[in-house]
Amino acid sequence: MDKITAVKGIKDILPSETPRWQKVETTARAIFERFGFHEIRVPIMEKTALFQRSIGEATDIVEKEMYTFRDRDEELLTLRPEATACVIRAYVEHNLASAEPVTKLFTIGPMFRRERPQKGRYRQFHQIDVEVFGDDTPASDAEVIFMLMHFLDVAGVENLSLEINSLGCKDCRPGFSRAVVAYLGQFQDGLCPDCQRRLTTNPLRVFDCKVEACGRIISDAPRILDHLCPECLDHFDRVKGFLDDLNLEYAVNSNMVRGLDYYTKTAFEVKSGKLGAQNSLAGGGRYDGLVALLGGPDVAGVGFGIGMERLLACLPDTEENVGKTDIFVAALGTRALKFAFKLTGLLRRSGFTAATDYSGKSLKSQMKRADKMQSAFTLIIGDSEMDSGRAVLRNMKTKNQQDLLLESLPEALINILKSEVIL
Ligand code: HAM
């Protein structure tokens, strides 16, 4: 029969890879806790309107990348393409603002975008997502950026570049948009068909276009930083000041607009030279007004998302410890198997990693298996050992063997393992 394979652009994370994922996730949890963040777990499926309203109707994500379907009762649902909207929905729905005026949340999990798969770009990918609600100060932007850079540093990612920009607010951005439309209007014929359409639907998206001709035109376009209102300009200057205070290096990239419509004021991206074409490792920014747009209180928001696959691709290929075994019980014969079954259970209850083989294979093949599992010790027990009341314990590293009495076996083993194996 034909085998059924995974869906295009959607990958398994294999047992040999999971230790690296777990390590990064553990680091994230430990560091975020220091900054006062709490974990929230939100569903992977939401009502489609949530993303249409937050990310923006005229963005690539909403226009062509969402996995949207009609449920059996005709409701339109979408597999989340990002987490910010989901976290806000939960924050509003459960009135989390009432418990703590400044709410700091993070979530880790899969996101779905129907992009063209390539190295570093998948249709199911994972993000570490961080959000702060209720703090509109520039210090809060800088703190979030600092936490991101500190986390990436501790996780072991090197050679990173941080780019920042300000995208203005509802007062100053429309003026900038008009200036961009006026400028691009002169070169309309040179723009790709998508950008020609964007001129009327969402002009700032032209800054994100990967077509070379559009890139050339955009390089001389008006700069948002020349159009900021005094409040946004002051906010941006103070964010930069705080980043300087923290000795964080950054470059101002006035062409960075981010692919989602909800950003106001500060936007940032972290890139890595190690990543090739898909070089954006993390991105985020401020989104004051979005919580209110989604039916919540008028509180400020700032956050970021890190791509897990891309983060892991930046790390050196070190071998993580893939579940080593403390003791393998090699049992031969029916009575010995029964004994081994009970013994491994007891050892596991006592906190050791114990393995055995119920198939009754030869001693040779069981010893091979113990070797493969990198077992520290192997206990050999057959029906004849059951008769003689003794079993053989072999130290797999030194090859030393010793006889142990069956009647006091569990206690003796636990003592030996405790002195040899670090729990
Ligand atoms: P984003 O820039 O769309 O922002 O995604 C954040 C990160 O997710 C990217 O920098 C990249 O590492 C990873 N990523 C995105 N698409 C893919 C893909 N197809 N395959 C692999 N990795 C991918 C957001 O999603 C915002 N919600 C971030 C945010 C949180 N802003 C404020 N709060």
Short mmCIF file of C-alpha atoms and ligand atoms in Angstrom, two decimals:
data_model
loop_
_atom_site.label_atom_id
_atom_site.label_comp_id
_atom_site.label_asym_id
_atom_site.label_seq_id
_atom_site.Cartn_x
_atom_site.Cartn_y
_atom_site.Cartn_z
CA MET A 1 0.00 0.00 0.00
CA ASP A 2 1.07 3.59 -0.59
CA LYS A 3 2.41 5.26 2.47
CA ILE A 4 0.74 8.44 3.63
CA THR A 5 3.29 11.19 4.16
CA ALA A 6 3.17 14.41 6.18
CA VAL A 7 1.64 17.52 4.61
CA LYS A 8 3.94 19.66 2.45
CA GLY A 9 5.82 22.27 4.48
CA ILE A 10 4.89 20.58 7.77
CA LYS A 11 7.63 18.72 9.59
CA ASP A 12 7.95 16.19 12.39
CA ILE A 13 10.23 17.00 15.28
CA LEU A 14 12.04 13.72 15.84
CA PRO A 15 13.25 12.27 19.17
CA SER A 16 16.83 13.10 18.19
CA GLU A 17 15.78 16.76 17.84
CA THR A 18 13.46 17.22 20.82
CA PRO A 19 16.22 17.68 23.46
CA ARG A 20 17.37 20.85 21.65
CA TRP A 21 13.79 22.15 21.50
CA GLN A 22 13.25 21.40 25.18
CA LYS A 23 16.48 23.13 26.14
CA VAL A 24 15.52 26.33 24.31
CA GLU A 25 12.02 26.26 25.78
CA THR A 26 13.37 25.73 29.30
CA THR A 27 15.77 28.64 28.85
CA ALA A 28 12.91 30.85 27.64
CA ARG A 29 10.71 29.96 30.61
CA ALA A 30 13.53 30.59 33.11
CA ILE A 31 14.52 33.95 31.64
CA PHE A 32 11.02 35.27 31.04
CA GLU A 33 10.14 34.46 34.64
CA ARG A 34 12.95 36.75 35.79
CA PHE A 35 11.29 39.58 33.88
CA GLY A 36 7.90 38.86 35.49
CA PHE A 37 6.21 36.97 32.64
CA HIS A 38 3.67 34.19 33.03
CA GLU A 39 2.83 31.46 30.56
CA ILE A 40 -0.55 31.35 28.86
CA ARG A 41 -1.65 28.54 26.52
CA VAL A 42 -4.14 29.61 23.90
CA PRO A 43 -5.97 27.47 21.33
CA ILE A 44 -4.52 26.92 17.88
CA MET A 45 -7.92 27.57 16.29
CA GLU A 46 -9.86 30.83 16.48
CA LYS A 47 -12.69 32.56 14.70
CA THR A 48 -11.40 33.91 11.38
CA ALA A 49 -12.62 37.44 12.16
CA LEU A 50 -10.05 37.69 14.98
CA PHE A 51 -7.15 37.60 12.52
CA GLN A 52 -8.90 39.59 9.79
CA ARG A 53 -9.50 42.45 12.21
CA SER A 54 -6.09 42.40 13.93
CA ILE A 55 -3.50 41.44 11.30
CA GLY A 56 -5.37 43.45 8.64
CA GLU A 57 -7.48 42.41 5.62
CA ALA A 58 -4.92 43.68 3.11
CA THR A 59 -1.88 41.77 4.38
CA ASP A 60 -0.28 38.73 2.75
CA ILE A 61 -1.13 36.62 5.78
CA VAL A 62 -4.88 37.35 5.66
CA GLU A 63 -5.14 37.61 1.88
CA LYS A 64 -3.45 34.37 0.98
CA GLU A 65 -1.75 32.49 3.80
CA MET A 66 -4.39 31.52 6.34
CA TYR A 67 -5.70 27.99 6.78
CA THR A 68 -9.38 28.86 6.97
CA PHE A 69 -12.29 26.46 6.79
CA ARG A 70 -15.99 26.28 7.47
CA ASP A 71 -16.88 24.18 10.46
CA ARG A 72 -19.85 21.82 10.20
CA ASP A 73 -22.11 24.53 11.59
CA GLU A 74 -20.87 26.95 8.89
CA GLU A 75 -18.72 28.98 11.34
CA LEU A 76 -15.50 30.28 9.71
CA LEU A 77 -12.44 29.14 11.66
CA THR A 78 -8.70 29.65 11.13
CA LEU A 79 -5.58 27.88 12.33
CA ARG A 80 -3.68 30.68 14.04
CA PRO A 81 -1.04 32.30 11.80
CA GLU A 82 0.40 34.14 14.81
CA ALA A 83 -0.27 34.36 18.53
CA THR A 84 -0.69 38.06 19.38
CA ALA A 85 -4.36 38.17 18.40
CA CYS A 86 -5.07 34.93 20.31
CA VAL A 87 -3.36 36.17 23.48
CA ILE A 88 -5.29 39.47 23.29
CA ARG A 89 -8.55 37.57 22.77
CA ALA A 90 -7.88 35.53 25.91
CA TYR A 91 -6.72 38.61 27.88
CA VAL A 92 -9.95 40.41 27.02
CA GLU A 93 -12.25 37.41 27.42
CA HIS A 94 -10.93 36.56 30.90
CA ASN A 95 -10.53 40.17 31.97
CA LEU A 96 -6.89 39.58 32.94
CA ALA A 97 -6.34 43.35 33.20
CA SER A 98 -8.38 43.44 36.41
CA ALA A 99 -5.84 41.29 38.28
CA GLU A 100 -2.75 43.26 37.29
CA PRO A 101 -2.61 46.58 35.45
CA VAL A 102 0.55 45.56 33.59
CA THR A 103 0.08 42.02 32.31
CA LYS A 104 3.12 40.15 30.99
CA LEU A 105 2.41 36.94 29.12
CA PHE A 106 4.22 34.46 26.91
CA THR A 107 3.14 31.43 24.94
CA ILE A 108 4.99 28.77 22.96
CA GLY A 109 3.48 26.71 20.19
CA PRO A 110 2.73 26.05 16.52
CA MET A 111 1.51 28.65 14.01
CA PHE A 112 0.23 28.03 10.48
CA ARG A 113 0.82 30.02 7.32
CA ARG A 114 0.36 28.72 3.79
CA GLU A 115 3.60 30.19 2.44
CA ARG A 116 5.79 28.66 -0.23
CA PRO A 117 7.92 26.18 1.74
CA GLN A 118 11.69 26.60 1.62
CA LYS A 119 14.60 26.40 4.03
CA GLY A 120 13.53 28.29 7.18
CA ARG A 121 9.98 28.77 5.93
CA TYR A 122 7.34 26.22 6.82
CA ARG A 123 3.57 25.97 6.79
CA GLN A 124 3.53 24.84 10.39
CA PHE A 125 6.24 26.52 12.42
CA HIS A 126 6.68 27.33 16.09
CA GLN A 127 6.96 30.62 17.86
CA ILE A 128 7.93 31.79 21.29
CA ASP A 129 5.57 34.72 21.65
CA VAL A 130 5.75 37.46 24.28
CA GLU A 131 3.19 40.19 25.00
CA VAL A 132 2.98 43.04 27.53
CA PHE A 133 -0.34 44.83 28.06
CA GLY A 134 -0.95 48.08 29.91
CA ASP A 135 2.41 49.84 29.64
CA ASP A 136 2.83 52.58 27.04
CA THR A 137 6.23 53.81 28.22
CA PRO A 138 9.34 53.72 25.98
CA ALA A 139 11.10 51.86 28.83
CA SER A 140 8.70 48.98 28.31
CA ASP A 141 9.65 48.69 24.59
CA ALA A 142 13.33 48.70 25.54
CA GLU A 143 12.80 46.15 28.31
CA VAL A 144 11.05 43.76 25.94
CA ILE A 145 13.82 44.15 23.36
CA PHE A 146 16.42 43.64 26.08
CA MET A 147 14.70 40.45 27.23
CA LEU A 148 14.64 39.16 23.65
CA MET A 149 18.34 39.85 23.08
CA HIS A 150 19.32 38.48 26.48
CA PHE A 151 17.33 35.30 25.89
CA LEU A 152 18.89 34.77 22.43
CA ASP A 153 22.32 35.33 23.96
CA VAL A 154 21.77 32.79 26.76
CA ALA A 155 20.26 30.33 24.24
CA GLY A 156 23.61 30.55 22.42
CA VAL A 157 22.72 32.47 19.26
CA GLU A 158 25.61 34.57 17.98
CA ASN A 159 26.12 37.26 15.33
CA LEU A 160 22.74 38.85 15.62
CA SER A 161 21.69 42.23 14.34
CA LEU A 162 18.88 44.25 15.84
CA GLU A 163 16.98 46.68 13.63
CA ILE A 164 14.46 49.17 14.92
CA ASN A 165 12.05 51.65 13.40
CA SER A 166 9.01 53.67 14.37
CA LEU A 167 5.80 53.21 12.43
CA GLY A 168 4.05 56.25 13.88
CA CYS A 169 0.50 56.34 15.16
CA LYS A 170 -3.01 56.97 13.87
CA ASP A 171 -2.25 60.69 13.82
CA CYS A 172 0.98 60.70 11.80
CA ARG A 173 0.87 57.52 9.73
CA PRO A 174 -1.92 58.59 7.34
CA GLY A 175 0.21 61.59 6.28
CA PHE A 176 3.15 59.30 5.64
CA SER A 177 0.92 56.91 3.69
CA ARG A 178 -0.22 59.77 1.46
CA ALA A 179 3.38 60.81 0.85
CA VAL A 180 4.27 57.21 -0.12
CA VAL A 181 1.31 56.95 -2.51
CA ALA A 182 2.26 60.28 -4.13
CA TYR A 183 5.87 59.13 -4.55
CA LEU A 184 5.04 55.64 -5.83
CA GLY A 185 2.42 57.07 -8.19
CA GLN A 186 5.27 58.44 -10.31
CA PHE A 187 6.69 54.93 -10.77
CA GLN A 188 3.45 52.99 -10.92
CA ASP A 189 4.28 51.18 -14.17
CA GLY A 190 7.60 49.95 -12.77
CA LEU A 191 5.93 48.28 -9.77
CA CYS A 192 4.92 44.62 -9.75
CA PRO A 193 1.16 43.92 -10.17
CA ASP A 194 0.85 43.14 -6.44
CA CYS A 195 2.36 46.50 -5.46
CA GLN A 196 0.21 48.35 -7.99
CA ARG A 197 -2.77 46.89 -6.18
CA ARG A 198 -1.23 47.64 -2.76
CA LEU A 199 -1.04 51.32 -3.74
CA THR A 200 -4.77 51.51 -3.19
CA THR A 201 -5.31 48.75 -0.61
CA ASN A 202 -2.34 49.11 1.77
CA PRO A 203 0.54 51.24 0.45
CA LEU A 204 2.99 50.52 3.30
CA ARG A 205 3.07 46.84 2.30
CA VAL A 206 5.11 47.90 -0.77
CA PHE A 207 8.08 48.24 1.63
CA ASP A 208 7.89 44.48 2.23
CA CYS A 209 7.91 43.49 -1.46
CA LYS A 210 10.72 41.13 -2.42
CA VAL A 211 10.60 41.99 -6.17
CA GLU A 212 13.89 43.68 -7.10
CA ALA A 213 12.37 46.45 -9.21
CA CYS A 214 10.02 47.43 -6.39
CA GLY A 215 12.96 47.34 -3.94
CA ARG A 216 14.86 49.85 -6.11
CA ILE A 217 11.89 52.21 -6.25
CA ILE A 218 11.24 51.91 -2.52
CA SER A 219 14.85 52.70 -1.61
CA ASP A 220 14.25 56.38 -2.47
CA ALA A 221 10.74 56.54 -0.99
CA PRO A 222 9.85 59.01 1.78
CA ARG A 223 11.02 57.93 5.22
CA ILE A 224 8.51 57.39 7.99
CA LEU A 225 10.94 58.89 10.49
CA ASP A 226 10.61 62.24 8.68
CA HIS A 227 6.83 62.11 9.14
CA LEU A 228 6.49 61.18 12.83
CA CYS A 229 4.40 63.45 15.05
CA PRO A 230 6.25 64.99 18.04
CA GLU A 231 4.87 62.36 20.42
CA CYS A 232 6.02 59.40 18.29
CA LEU A 233 9.37 61.04 17.65
CA ASP A 234 9.90 61.59 21.37
CA HIS A 235 8.85 57.99 22.11
CA PHE A 236 11.31 56.65 19.54
CA ASP A 237 14.17 58.83 20.84
CA ARG A 238 13.54 57.62 24.37
CA VAL A 239 13.42 53.96 23.30
CA LYS A 240 16.82 54.45 21.63
CA GLY A 241 18.10 56.14 24.80
CA PHE A 242 17.06 53.18 26.94
CA LEU A 243 18.66 50.74 24.49
CA ASP A 244 21.86 52.79 24.75
CA ASP A 245 21.63 52.62 28.56
CA LEU A 246 21.53 48.83 28.25
CA ASN A 247 24.49 48.85 25.85
CA LEU A 248 22.44 47.15 23.17
CA GLU A 249 23.64 47.66 19.63
CA TYR A 250 21.02 48.41 17.00
CA ALA A 251 20.58 49.92 13.57
CA VAL A 252 17.67 52.15 12.59
CA ASN A 253 16.03 50.75 9.45
CA SER A 254 13.43 53.24 8.27
CA ASN A 255 12.20 50.83 5.56
CA MET A 256 11.15 48.12 8.00
CA VAL A 257 7.34 48.08 8.20
CA ARG A 258 6.66 44.50 9.43
CA GLY A 259 4.11 42.24 7.72
CA LEU A 260 1.21 42.83 10.11
CA ASP A 261 -0.93 45.97 10.17
CA TYR A 262 -1.36 46.38 13.90
CA TYR A 263 1.95 48.00 14.79
CA THR A 264 2.24 51.56 16.09
CA LYS A 265 5.40 53.40 17.10
CA THR A 266 8.29 51.00 17.80
CA ALA A 267 8.87 48.03 15.47
CA PHE A 268 11.91 45.77 15.59
CA GLU A 269 13.46 42.73 13.98
CA VAL A 270 16.38 40.51 14.85
CA LYS A 271 18.28 39.00 11.94
CA SER A 272 20.99 36.41 11.75
CA GLY A 273 23.63 36.04 9.05
CA LYS A 274 23.42 32.28 9.56
CA LEU A 275 19.92 32.00 8.17
CA GLY A 276 20.19 32.67 4.43
CA ALA A 277 17.17 34.13 2.61
CA GLN A 278 14.75 33.75 5.52
CA ASN A 279 16.99 35.75 7.86
CA SER A 280 14.41 37.18 10.22
CA LEU A 281 14.76 35.32 13.49
CA ALA A 282 12.39 37.39 15.58
CA GLY A 283 10.14 40.39 15.11
CA GLY A 284 7.82 42.51 17.13
CA GLY A 285 6.75 45.95 18.18
CA ARG A 286 4.19 48.12 19.86
CA TYR A 287 0.51 47.84 19.03
CA ASP A 288 -1.34 50.49 21.08
CA GLY A 289 -5.02 50.46 20.07
CA LEU A 290 -5.18 46.80 19.07
CA VAL A 291 -6.63 45.55 22.36
CA ALA A 292 -9.45 48.11 22.05
CA LEU A 293 -9.94 47.16 18.39
CA LEU A 294 -10.54 43.60 19.56
CA GLY A 295 -13.19 44.72 22.05
CA GLY A 296 -11.00 45.13 25.12
CA PRO A 297 -9.96 48.10 27.28
CA ASP A 298 -7.91 50.84 25.65
CA VAL A 299 -4.55 49.58 26.91
CA ALA A 300 -1.17 49.73 25.22
CA GLY A 301 0.63 46.60 24.03
CA VAL A 302 4.11 45.56 22.97
CA GLY A 303 5.63 42.17 22.21
CA PHE A 304 7.58 39.92 19.87
CA GLY A 305 7.60 36.50 18.27
CA ILE A 306 10.67 34.30 17.79
CA GLY A 307 10.72 31.58 15.13
CA MET A 308 11.82 28.37 16.89
CA GLU A 309 12.95 26.56 13.72
CA ARG A 310 15.08 29.54 12.75
CA LEU A 311 16.49 29.91 16.26
CA LEU A 312 17.53 26.25 16.30
CA ALA A 313 19.07 26.60 12.84
CA CYS A 314 21.34 29.32 14.29
CA LEU A 315 22.67 27.12 17.07
CA PRO A 316 25.78 24.98 16.71
CA ASP A 317 25.13 21.25 16.16
CA THR A 318 25.94 20.08 19.67
CA GLU A 319 24.83 16.62 20.74
CA GLU A 320 22.30 16.93 23.50
CA ASN A 321 21.96 14.06 25.91
CA VAL A 322 19.24 11.88 24.37
CA GLY A 323 17.83 10.01 27.38
CA LYS A 324 20.70 7.89 28.70
CA THR A 325 19.83 4.73 30.60
CA ASP A 326 21.04 4.04 34.15
CA ILE A 327 20.46 0.31 34.07
CA PHE A 328 19.39 -2.30 31.54
CA VAL A 329 17.98 -5.55 32.92
CA ALA A 330 18.79 -8.41 30.55
CA ALA A 331 16.41 -11.25 31.40
CA LEU A 332 16.41 -14.77 29.97
CA GLY A 333 13.58 -17.22 30.68
CA THR A 334 10.03 -16.85 31.89
CA ARG A 335 10.72 -16.55 35.62
CA ALA A 336 13.57 -14.13 35.06
CA LEU A 337 11.36 -11.96 32.81
CA LYS A 338 8.70 -11.72 35.51
CA PHE A 339 11.39 -10.75 38.01
CA ALA A 340 12.84 -8.17 35.60
CA PHE A 341 9.41 -6.67 35.02
CA LYS A 342 8.92 -6.04 38.74
CA LEU A 343 12.50 -4.87 39.26
CA THR A 344 12.49 -2.26 36.47
CA GLY A 345 9.20 -0.92 37.84
CA LEU A 346 10.74 -0.55 41.29
CA LEU A 347 13.88 1.12 39.96
CA ARG A 348 11.84 3.59 37.91
CA ARG A 349 9.75 4.39 40.99
CA SER A 350 13.02 5.11 42.79
CA GLY A 351 13.95 7.67 40.14
CA PHE A 352 16.28 5.72 37.84
CA THR A 353 16.06 5.27 34.08
CA ALA A 354 15.67 1.53 33.74
CA ALA A 355 15.05 -0.57 30.64
CA THR A 356 14.49 -4.20 29.90
CA ASP A 357 13.59 -6.44 26.96
CA TYR A 358 10.49 -8.60 27.15
CA SER A 359 11.06 -10.40 23.85
CA GLY A 360 13.27 -13.16 25.30
CA LYS A 361 16.06 -12.49 22.78
CA SER A 362 19.57 -13.96 23.26
CA LEU A 363 21.92 -12.48 25.85
CA LYS A 364 24.17 -11.27 23.04
CA SER A 365 21.42 -9.25 21.40
CA GLN A 366 20.25 -7.87 24.73
CA MET A 367 23.80 -6.75 25.58
CA LYS A 368 23.95 -5.01 22.19
CA ARG A 369 20.73 -3.19 23.01
CA ALA A 370 22.12 -2.13 26.43
CA ASP A 371 25.20 -0.77 24.63
CA LYS A 372 23.08 1.15 22.17
CA MET A 373 21.09 2.71 24.99
CA GLN A 374 24.39 3.81 26.57
CA SER A 375 23.35 2.06 29.72
CA ALA A 376 25.66 2.65 32.71
CA PHE A 377 24.97 -0.84 34.15
CA THR A 378 23.45 -4.07 32.93
CA LEU A 379 21.95 -6.65 35.26
CA ILE A 380 22.02 -10.15 33.80
CA ILE A 381 19.49 -12.58 35.11
CA GLY A 382 18.39 -15.94 33.68
CA ASP A 383 16.35 -18.79 35.12
CA SER A 384 19.55 -20.46 36.36
CA GLU A 385 20.43 -17.28 38.29
CA MET A 386 16.92 -17.37 39.70
CA ASP A 387 17.69 -20.90 40.97
CA SER A 388 21.06 -19.97 42.42
CA GLY A 389 19.64 -16.79 44.04
CA ARG A 390 22.23 -14.50 42.41
CA ALA A 391 22.38 -12.09 39.49
CA VAL A 392 25.33 -10.50 37.70
CA LEU A 393 25.76 -6.72 37.58
CA ARG A 394 28.06 -5.41 34.86
CA ASN A 395 29.50 -1.91 34.81
CA MET A 396 29.35 -1.17 31.09
CA LYS A 397 32.19 1.33 31.17
CA THR A 398 34.78 -0.52 33.28
CA LYS A 399 33.45 -4.00 32.26
CA ASN A 400 33.72 -5.00 35.95
CA GLN A 401 31.17 -7.57 37.08
CA GLN A 402 29.87 -8.45 40.51
CA ASP A 403 27.42 -11.00 41.86
CA LEU A 404 24.43 -9.68 43.80
CA LEU A 405 22.08 -11.68 46.00
CA LEU A 406 18.52 -11.72 44.68
CA GLU A 407 16.94 -11.41 48.10
CA SER A 408 18.57 -8.03 48.78
CA LEU A 409 18.80 -7.03 45.12
CA PRO A 410 16.63 -3.92 44.88
CA GLU A 411 18.29 -2.23 47.88
CA ALA A 412 21.81 -3.18 46.75
CA LEU A 413 21.15 -1.95 43.22
CA ILE A 414 19.64 1.32 44.40
CA ASN A 415 22.71 1.95 46.59
CA ILE A 416 25.12 1.24 43.74
CA LEU A 417 23.15 3.36 41.28
CA LYS A 418 22.88 6.20 43.77
CA SER A 419 26.64 6.31 44.24
CA GLU A 420 27.42 5.99 40.52
CA VAL A 421 24.61 7.81 38.77
CA ILE A 422 23.77 11.44 39.30
CA LEU A 423 20.03 11.64 39.60
P1 HAM B 1 6.24 37.68 12.49
O1 HAM B 1 7.36 38.59 12.11
O2 HAM B 1 5.19 37.45 11.46
O3 HAM B 1 5.59 38.33 13.79
O4 HAM B 1 6.79 36.30 12.98
C1 HAM B 1 7.79 36.20 13.99
C2 HAM B 1 8.82 35.17 13.64
O5 HAM B 1 8.21 33.92 13.30
C3 HAM B 1 9.65 35.49 12.39
O6 HAM B 1 10.70 36.38 12.70
C4 HAM B 1 10.17 34.11 11.99
O7 HAM B 1 11.31 33.77 12.76
C5 HAM B 1 9.02 33.21 12.38
N1 HAM B 1 8.24 32.83 11.18
C6 HAM B 1 7.27 33.53 10.56
N2 HAM B 1 6.78 32.86 9.50
C7 HAM B 1 7.46 31.69 9.44
C8 HAM B 1 7.42 30.54 8.57
N3 HAM B 1 6.55 30.45 7.57
N4 HAM B 1 8.29 29.51 8.82
C9 HAM B 1 9.16 29.58 9.85
N5 HAM B 1 9.23 30.63 10.70
C10 HAM B 1 8.41 31.67 10.50
C11 HAM B 1 4.51 37.82 14.44
O8 HAM B 1 4.02 36.74 14.22
C12 HAM B 1 4.01 38.72 15.54
N6 HAM B 1 2.84 38.09 16.14
C13 HAM B 1 5.08 38.96 16.58
C14 HAM B 1 4.61 39.87 17.67
C15 HAM B 1 4.25 39.50 18.92
N7 HAM B 1 4.47 41.17 17.58
C16 HAM B 1 4.03 41.64 18.73
N8 HAM B 1 3.85 40.63 19.54
#
